[in-house]
PDB file of C-alpha atoms in Angstrom:
ATOM      1  CA  MET A 280     -23.069  -2.593 -14.259  1.00  0.00           C
ATOM      2  CA  GLU A 281     -22.848  -1.937 -10.522  1.00  0.00           C
ATOM      3  CA  GLN A 282     -19.697  -3.870 -10.132  1.00  0.00           C
ATOM      4  CA  ASP A 283     -18.203  -2.023 -13.192  1.00  0.00           C
ATOM      5  CA  LYS A 284     -18.833   1.293 -11.371  1.00  0.00           C
ATOM      6  CA  ILE A 285     -17.342   0.000  -8.111  1.00  0.00           C
ATOM      7  CA  ASN A 286     -14.198  -1.096  -9.966  1.00  0.00           C
ATOM      8  CA  THR A 287     -14.123   2.427 -11.553  1.00  0.00           C
ATOM      9  CA  LEU A 288     -14.396   3.936  -7.997  1.00  0.00           C
ATOM     10  CA  LYS A 289     -11.484   1.616  -6.884  1.00  0.00           C
ATOM     11  CA  ASN A 290      -9.332   2.760  -9.872  1.00  0.00           C
ATOM     12  CA  LEU A 291     -10.112   6.433  -8.997  1.00  0.00           C
ATOM     13  CA  ILE A 292      -8.888   5.982  -5.445  1.00  0.00           C
ATOM     14  CA  ASN A 293      -5.696   4.104  -6.670  1.00  0.00           C
ATOM     15  CA  LEU A 294      -5.052   6.997  -8.947  1.00  0.00           C
ATOM     16  CA  GLY A 295      -5.502   9.436  -6.231  1.00  0.00           C
ATOM     17  CA  LYS A 296      -8.464  11.206  -7.943  1.00  0.00           C
ATOM     18  CA  ILE A 297     -10.179  11.691  -4.657  1.00  0.00           C
ATOM     19  CA  THR A 298     -12.658  14.389  -5.624  1.00  0.00           C
ATOM     20  CA  GLN A 299     -13.901  12.253  -8.634  1.00  0.00           C
ATOM     21  CA  ALA A 300     -14.015   9.207  -6.426  1.00  0.00           C
ATOM     22  CA  GLU A 301     -16.130  11.064  -3.762  1.00  0.00           C
ATOM     23  CA  ASN A 302     -18.583  12.236  -6.408  1.00  0.00           C
ATOM     24  CA  LEU A 303     -18.912   8.633  -7.826  1.00  0.00           C
ATOM     25  CA  PHE A 304     -19.275   7.283  -4.282  1.00  0.00           C
ATOM     26  CA  GLN A 305     -22.236   9.642  -3.489  1.00  0.00           C
ATOM     27  CA  ASN A 306     -23.936   8.526  -6.564  1.00  0.00           C
ATOM     28  CA  LEU A 307     -23.511   4.737  -5.834  1.00  0.00           C
ATOM     29  CA  ILE A 308     -24.377   4.900  -2.062  1.00  0.00           C
ATOM     30  CA  LYS A 309     -27.819   6.288  -2.922  1.00  0.00           C
ATOM     31  CA  HIS A 310     -28.669   3.006  -4.647  1.00  0.00           C
ATOM     32  CA  SER A 311     -26.901   0.814  -2.008  1.00  0.00           C
ATOM     33  CA  PRO A 312     -26.910   2.696   1.402  1.00  0.00           C
ATOM     34  CA  ASP A 313     -25.880  -0.530   3.340  1.00  0.00           C
ATOM     35  CA  SER A 314     -23.120  -1.965   0.888  1.00  0.00           C
ATOM     36  CA  PRO A 315     -20.124  -2.964   3.069  1.00  0.00           C
ATOM     37  CA  THR A 316     -17.944  -2.699   0.030  1.00  0.00           C
ATOM     38  CA  LEU A 317     -18.968   0.931  -0.674  1.00  0.00           C
ATOM     39  CA  LEU A 318     -18.674   1.934   3.056  1.00  0.00           C
ATOM     40  CA  ASN A 319     -15.239   0.383   3.068  1.00  0.00           C
ATOM     41  CA  LEU A 320     -14.273   2.312   0.072  1.00  0.00           C
ATOM     42  CA  LEU A 321     -15.483   5.468   1.714  1.00  0.00           C
ATOM     43  CA  CYS A 322     -13.084   4.882   4.637  1.00  0.00           C
ATOM     44  CA  ILE A 323     -10.216   4.571   2.032  1.00  0.00           C
ATOM     45  CA  ILE A 324     -11.303   7.991   0.685  1.00  0.00           C
ATOM     46  CA  LEU A 325     -11.222   9.305   4.215  1.00  0.00           C
ATOM     47  CA  ILE A 326      -7.695   7.861   4.776  1.00  0.00           C
ATOM     48  CA  ALA A 327      -6.571   9.516   1.591  1.00  0.00           C
ATOM     49  CA  LYS A 328      -7.898  12.886   2.938  1.00  0.00           C
ATOM     50  CA  LYS A 329      -6.126  12.193   6.233  1.00  0.00           C
ATOM     51  CA  LYS A 330      -9.494  12.152   8.077  1.00  0.00           C
ATOM     52  CA  TYR A 331      -8.315   9.197  10.215  1.00  0.00           C
ATOM     53  CA  LYS A 332     -10.649   9.609  13.209  1.00  0.00           C
ATOM     54  CA  GLU A 333     -13.633   9.709  10.929  1.00  0.00           C
ATOM     55  CA  ALA A 334     -12.444   6.693   8.962  1.00  0.00           C
ATOM     56  CA  GLU A 335     -11.816   4.807  12.178  1.00  0.00           C
ATOM     57  CA  LYS A 336     -15.221   5.666  13.576  1.00  0.00           C
ATOM     58  CA  ASN A 337     -16.931   4.441  10.322  1.00  0.00           C
ATOM     59  CA  LEU A 338     -14.760   1.165  10.195  1.00  0.00           C
ATOM     60  CA  LEU A 339     -15.633   0.210  13.588  1.00  0.00           C
ATOM     61  CA  ILE A 340     -19.294   0.597  12.880  1.00  0.00           C
ATOM     62  CA  LEU A 341     -18.776  -1.510   9.672  1.00  0.00           C
ATOM     63  CA  ILE A 342     -16.835  -4.172  11.550  1.00  0.00           C
ATOM     64  CA  GLU A 343     -19.770  -4.417  14.223  1.00  0.00           C
ATOM     65  CA  LYS A 344     -22.096  -4.919  11.302  1.00  0.00           C
ATOM     66  CA  LYS A 345     -19.986  -7.333   9.310  1.00  0.00           C
ATOM     67  CA  PRO A 346     -17.418  -8.906  11.597  1.00  0.00           C
ATOM     68  CA  ASP A 347     -16.071 -11.206   8.980  1.00  0.00           C
ATOM     69  CA  PHE A 348     -15.102  -8.324   6.628  1.00  0.00           C
ATOM     70  CA  ALA A 349     -11.281  -8.707   6.312  1.00  0.00           C
ATOM     71  CA  GLU A 350     -10.750  -5.615   4.220  1.00  0.00           C
ATOM     72  CA  ALA A 351     -12.399  -3.463   6.913  1.00  0.00           C
ATOM     73  CA  PHE A 352     -10.063  -4.954   9.604  1.00  0.00           C
ATOM     74  CA  ASN A 353      -7.079  -4.370   7.329  1.00  0.00           C
ATOM     75  CA  ASN A 354      -8.026  -0.643   6.626  1.00  0.00           C
ATOM     76  CA  LEU A 355      -8.477  -0.118  10.312  1.00  0.00           C
ATOM     77  CA  ALA A 356      -5.087  -1.500  11.044  1.00  0.00           C
ATOM     78  CA  HIS A 357      -3.788   0.768   8.380  1.00  0.00           C
ATOM     79  CA  ILE A 358      -5.178   3.834  10.132  1.00  0.00           C
ATOM     80  CA  LEU A 359      -3.715   2.733  13.414  1.00  0.00           C
ATOM     81  CA  LEU A 360      -0.339   2.211  11.947  1.00  0.00           C
ATOM     82  CA  ILE A 361      -0.361   5.750  10.573  1.00  0.00           C
ATOM     83  CA  GLN A 362      -1.111   6.882  14.124  1.00  0.00           C
ATOM     84  CA  HIS A 363       1.741   4.783  15.386  1.00  0.00           C
ATOM     85  CA  ARG A 364      -0.742   2.704  17.523  1.00  0.00           C
ATOM     86  CA  TYR A 365       1.242  -0.551  16.514  1.00  0.00           C
ATOM     87  CA  ASP A 366      -0.190  -2.830  19.036  1.00  0.00           C
ATOM     88  CA  GLU A 367      -3.785  -2.080  18.142  1.00  0.00           C
ATOM     89  CA  ALA A 368      -2.846  -2.168  14.521  1.00  0.00           C
ATOM     90  CA  LEU A 369      -1.198  -5.645  14.768  1.00  0.00           C
ATOM     91  CA  THR A 370      -4.323  -6.967  16.601  1.00  0.00           C
ATOM     92  CA  ASN A 371      -6.539  -5.839  13.771  1.00  0.00           C
ATOM     93  CA  VAL A 372      -4.365  -7.012  10.876  1.00  0.00           C
ATOM     94  CA  ASN A 373      -4.170 -10.360  12.485  1.00  0.00           C
ATOM     95  CA  LYS A 374      -7.940 -10.533  12.562  1.00  0.00           C
ATOM     96  CA  ALA A 375      -7.938  -9.665   8.793  1.00  0.00           C
ATOM     97  CA  ILE A 376      -5.558 -12.370   7.999  1.00  0.00           C
ATOM     98  CA  LYS A 377      -7.222 -14.974  10.174  1.00  0.00           C
ATOM     99  CA  ILE A 378     -10.446 -14.163   8.188  1.00  0.00           C
ATOM    100  CA  LYS A 379      -8.686 -14.175   4.915  1.00  0.00           C
ATOM    101  CA  PRO A 380      -5.441 -16.162   4.893  1.00  0.00           C
ATOM    102  CA  ASN A 381      -2.744 -14.877   2.498  1.00  0.00           C
ATOM    103  CA  PHE A 382      -4.384 -11.520   2.076  1.00  0.00           C
ATOM    104  CA  PHE A 383      -1.513  -9.750   0.418  1.00  0.00           C
ATOM    105  CA  GLN A 384      -2.399  -6.197   1.267  1.00  0.00           C
ATOM    106  CA  ALA A 385      -2.754  -7.240   4.973  1.00  0.00           C
ATOM    107  CA  LEU A 386       0.641  -8.951   4.843  1.00  0.00           C
ATOM    108  CA  ILE A 387       2.084  -5.650   3.653  1.00  0.00           C
ATOM    109  CA  ILE A 388       0.534  -3.832   6.635  1.00  0.00           C
ATOM    110  CA  GLN A 389       1.507  -6.583   9.071  1.00  0.00           C
ATOM    111  CA  ALA A 390       5.124  -6.376   7.721  1.00  0.00           C
ATOM    112  CA  LYS A 391       5.224  -2.540   8.309  1.00  0.00           C
ATOM    113  CA  ILE A 392       3.968  -2.911  11.825  1.00  0.00           C
ATOM    114  CA  LEU A 393       6.641  -5.473  12.650  1.00  0.00           C
ATOM    115  CA  LEU A 394       9.312  -3.334  11.227  1.00  0.00           C
ATOM    116  CA  ASN A 395       8.205  -0.399  13.438  1.00  0.00           C
ATOM    117  CA  LYS A 396       8.133  -2.840  16.502  1.00  0.00           C
ATOM    118  CA  ASN A 397      11.593  -4.070  15.592  1.00  0.00           C
ATOM    119  CA  LYS A 398      10.222  -7.634  15.425  1.00  0.00           C
ATOM    120  CA  THR A 399      12.876  -8.847  13.037  1.00  0.00           C
ATOM    121  CA  ILE A 400      12.287 -12.518  13.305  1.00  0.00           C
ATOM    122  CA  GLU A 401       8.413 -12.346  12.747  1.00  0.00           C
ATOM    123  CA  LEU A 402       9.060  -9.855   9.933  1.00  0.00           C
ATOM    124  CA  LYS A 403      11.234 -12.321   8.142  1.00  0.00           C
ATOM    125  CA  HIS A 404       8.596 -14.911   8.308  1.00  0.00           C
ATOM    126  CA  ILE A 405       6.025 -12.546   6.906  1.00  0.00           C
ATOM    127  CA  LEU A 406       8.219 -11.525   4.014  1.00  0.00           C
ATOM    128  CA  HIS A 407       8.956 -15.245   3.097  1.00  0.00           C
ATOM    129  CA  GLN A 408       5.306 -15.872   3.273  1.00  0.00           C
ATOM    130  CA  MET A 409       4.702 -12.955   0.859  1.00  0.00           C
ATOM    131  CA  ILE A 410       7.274 -14.174  -1.567  1.00  0.00           C
ATOM    132  CA  ASN A 411       5.994 -17.738  -1.536  1.00  0.00           C
ATOM    133  CA  LEU A 412       2.575 -16.680  -2.562  1.00  0.00           C
ATOM    134  CA  ASN A 413       4.148 -16.038  -6.034  1.00  0.00           C
ATOM    135  CA  PRO A 414       7.877 -16.056  -6.209  1.00  0.00           C
ATOM    136  CA  ARG A 415       7.733 -14.967  -9.859  1.00  0.00           C
ATOM    137  CA  ALA A 416       5.526 -11.937  -9.131  1.00  0.00           C
ATOM    138  CA  PRO A 417       7.438  -8.617  -9.416  1.00  0.00           C
ATOM    139  CA  GLU A 418       4.837  -6.804  -7.544  1.00  0.00           C
ATOM    140  CA  ILE A 419       5.658  -8.839  -4.370  1.00  0.00           C
ATOM    141  CA  TYR A 420       9.352  -7.957  -4.514  1.00  0.00           C
ATOM    142  CA  PHE A 421       8.400  -4.354  -5.238  1.00  0.00           C
ATOM    143  CA  GLN A 422       6.071  -4.083  -2.266  1.00  0.00           C
ATOM    144  CA  ILE A 423       8.708  -5.414   0.013  1.00  0.00           C
ATOM    145  CA  GLY A 424      11.185  -2.976  -1.479  1.00  0.00           C
ATOM    146  CA  LYS A 425       8.804  -0.131  -0.551  1.00  0.00           C
ATOM    147  CA  ILE A 426       8.581  -1.475   2.976  1.00  0.00           C
ATOM    148  CA  TYR A 427      12.300  -1.193   3.399  1.00  0.00           C
ATOM    149  CA  ASP A 428      12.385   1.973   1.590  1.00  0.00           C
ATOM    150  CA  GLU A 429      10.023   3.655   3.953  1.00  0.00           C
ATOM    151  CA  ILE A 430      12.373   2.962   6.877  1.00  0.00           C
ATOM    152  CA  ASN A 431      15.394   3.928   4.935  1.00  0.00           C
ATOM    153  CA  HIS A 432      16.865   0.344   4.703  1.00  0.00           C
ATOM    154  CA  ILE A 433      18.314   1.481   1.267  1.00  0.00           C
ATOM    155  CA  TYR A 434      20.343  -1.683   0.498  1.00  0.00           C
ATOM    156  CA  ASP A 435      17.467  -4.151   1.254  1.00  0.00           C
ATOM    157  CA  ALA A 436      15.210  -1.948  -0.775  1.00  0.00           C
ATOM    158  CA  LYS A 437      17.686  -1.907  -3.656  1.00  0.00           C
ATOM    159  CA  GLU A 438      17.967  -5.722  -3.608  1.00  0.00           C
ATOM    160  CA  CYS A 439      14.132  -6.122  -3.734  1.00  0.00           C
ATOM    161  CA  TYR A 440      13.686  -3.442  -6.523  1.00  0.00           C
ATOM    162  CA  GLU A 441      16.326  -5.276  -8.524  1.00  0.00           C
ATOM    163  CA  LYS A 442      14.568  -8.682  -8.189  1.00  0.00           C
ATOM    164  CA  ALA A 443      11.213  -6.830  -9.279  1.00  0.00           C
ATOM    165  CA  ILE A 444      13.116  -5.432 -12.233  1.00  0.00           C
ATOM    166  CA  ASN A 445      14.575  -8.701 -13.284  1.00  0.00           C
ATOM    167  CA  LEU A 446      10.936 -10.031 -13.409  1.00  0.00           C
ATOM    168  CA  SER A 447       9.466  -6.971 -15.176  1.00  0.00           C
ATOM    169  CA  THR A 448      11.605  -4.462 -17.016  1.00  0.00           C
ATOM    170  CA  ASP A 449       8.708  -2.185 -18.168  1.00  0.00           C
ATOM    171  CA  ASN A 450       7.056  -1.171 -14.954  1.00  0.00           C
ATOM    172  CA  ASN A 451       7.405   2.613 -14.518  1.00  0.00           C
ATOM    173  CA  GLU A 452       6.842   2.690 -10.821  1.00  0.00           C
ATOM    174  CA  ILE A 453       9.482   0.078 -10.150  1.00  0.00           C
ATOM    175  CA  ASN A 454      12.087   1.749 -12.436  1.00  0.00           C
ATOM    176  CA  ILE A 455      11.520   5.007 -10.744  1.00  0.00           C
ATOM    177  CA  SER A 456      11.802   3.670  -7.194  1.00  0.00           C
ATOM    178  CA  TYR A 457      14.995   1.700  -8.217  1.00  0.00           C
ATOM    179  CA  GLY A 458      16.363   4.868 -10.014  1.00  0.00           C
ATOM    180  CA  ARG A 459      15.728   6.938  -6.870  1.00  0.00           C
ATOM    181  CA  ILE A 460      17.520   4.555  -4.760  1.00  0.00           C
ATOM    182  CA  LEU A 461      20.523   4.483  -6.969  1.00  0.00           C
ATOM    183  CA  LEU A 462      20.670   8.236  -6.816  1.00  0.00           C
ATOM    184  CA  GLN A 463      20.628   8.092  -2.938  1.00  0.00           C
ATOM    185  CA  LEU A 464      23.770   5.653  -3.407  1.00  0.00           C
ATOM    186  CA  ASN A 465      25.421   8.157  -5.657  1.00  0.00           C
ATOM    187  CA  GLN A 466      25.098   5.969  -8.686  1.00  0.00           C
ATOM    188  CA  HIS A 467      23.733   8.909 -10.731  1.00  0.00           C
ATOM    189  CA  ALA A 468      24.263   7.647 -14.306  1.00  0.00           C
ATOM    190  CA  LYS A 469      22.527   4.281 -13.675  1.00  0.00           C
ATOM    191  CA  GLY A 470      19.877   5.930 -11.589  1.00  0.00           C
ATOM    192  CA  LEU A 471      19.014   8.438 -14.210  1.00  0.00           C
ATOM    193  CA  LYS A 472      18.978   5.571 -16.802  1.00  0.00           C
ATOM    194  CA  TYR A 473      16.224   3.801 -14.863  1.00  0.00           C
ATOM    195  CA  ILE A 474      14.122   6.956 -14.123  1.00  0.00           C
ATOM    196  CA  GLY A 475      14.489   7.827 -17.823  1.00  0.00           C
ATOM    197  CA  LYS A 476      12.777   4.522 -18.742  1.00  0.00           C
ATOM    198  CA  SER A 477       9.610   5.636 -17.171  1.00  0.00           C
ATOM    199  CA  SER A 478       6.874   7.467 -19.144  1.00  0.00           C
ATOM    200  CA  GLY A 479       6.364  11.271 -18.696  1.00  0.00           C
ATOM    201  CA  PHE A 480       8.980  13.952 -18.211  1.00  0.00           C
ATOM    202  CA  ILE A 481      11.091  13.789 -15.076  1.00  0.00           C
ATOM    203  CA  ARG A 482      12.396  16.758 -12.982  1.00  0.00           C
ATOM    204  CA  PHE A 483      14.880  15.865 -10.331  1.00  0.00           C
ATOM    205  CA  THR A 484      17.536  17.153  -8.173  1.00  0.00           C
ATOM    206  CA  GLN A 485      20.287  15.283  -6.195  1.00  0.00           C
ATOM    207  CA  ARG A 486      17.778  14.977  -3.278  1.00  0.00           C
ATOM    208  CA  ASN A 487      14.458  14.450  -4.896  1.00  0.00           C
ATOM    209  CA  PHE A 488      12.618  14.492  -8.085  1.00  0.00           C
ATOM    210  CA  SER A 489       8.967  14.636  -9.371  1.00  0.00           C
ATOM    211  CA  ILE A 490       6.973  13.408 -12.314  1.00  0.00           C
ATOM    212  CA  ILE A 491       5.503  16.282 -14.341  1.00  0.00           C
TER     213      ILE A 491
END
C-alpha cells in the first residue's frame, strides 16, 4: 500500500500536479519521516517550484545520511545544471552514475551538462551509451532529441524525433515535439499533421502553440 502511494506521488509530480503532490507528501511523511525516497521526492517538488536553494540544502543533508543514493546525486546535479554550475553538476552526476551504472535519467543530465560545456567527444560517447541501453526504445531517441532541442540544434533534434516516431507512431508527446520542429523548419503541412495526431485540441501560431 505504501509503495502504491509513493507511485501515485511520482505520477502526480510527473504530471505537474504539484499542489496535489505536496498534499500527498505531507500525508506520507508523517508515517515515514526518515524515508530517503520521500525526502528525495520532496526535493523534486521543490525543483518544480523553482525553490532551488532549498532543494539543494535538503539534498546535501540527504546525501550525507545516505551517500549511496544515486537519485539524490542526480537531482543535485539537475539543480546545479539549472543554475549553470556545470562543473559541480558534472561531479555530482558522475557520482550518481558510479553508484548506479546505466542510470538513464543521470545520463540525460550528464549529456545536457556536456552540451553546455561544449564537450563534443564526451557527449557523443554518452549518447551512444544511451542508445546502446536499448536501441529499439523510442523514449531514448526522444530524450536525446529533447537534449538537442533545448540548445536549438534543430536538425539533430529532428533526426532523433524521426527515429523515435519510426519506433512508436502513437506517442503524443513525440508527435507534438516532431511537429513543432517541422513548423520551425517551415514544413507547415507536415508539422500540423503530426501535431494533429496528438490527443486534445491544439492552438498554435507560426512561432508557438499550446495544448488546451
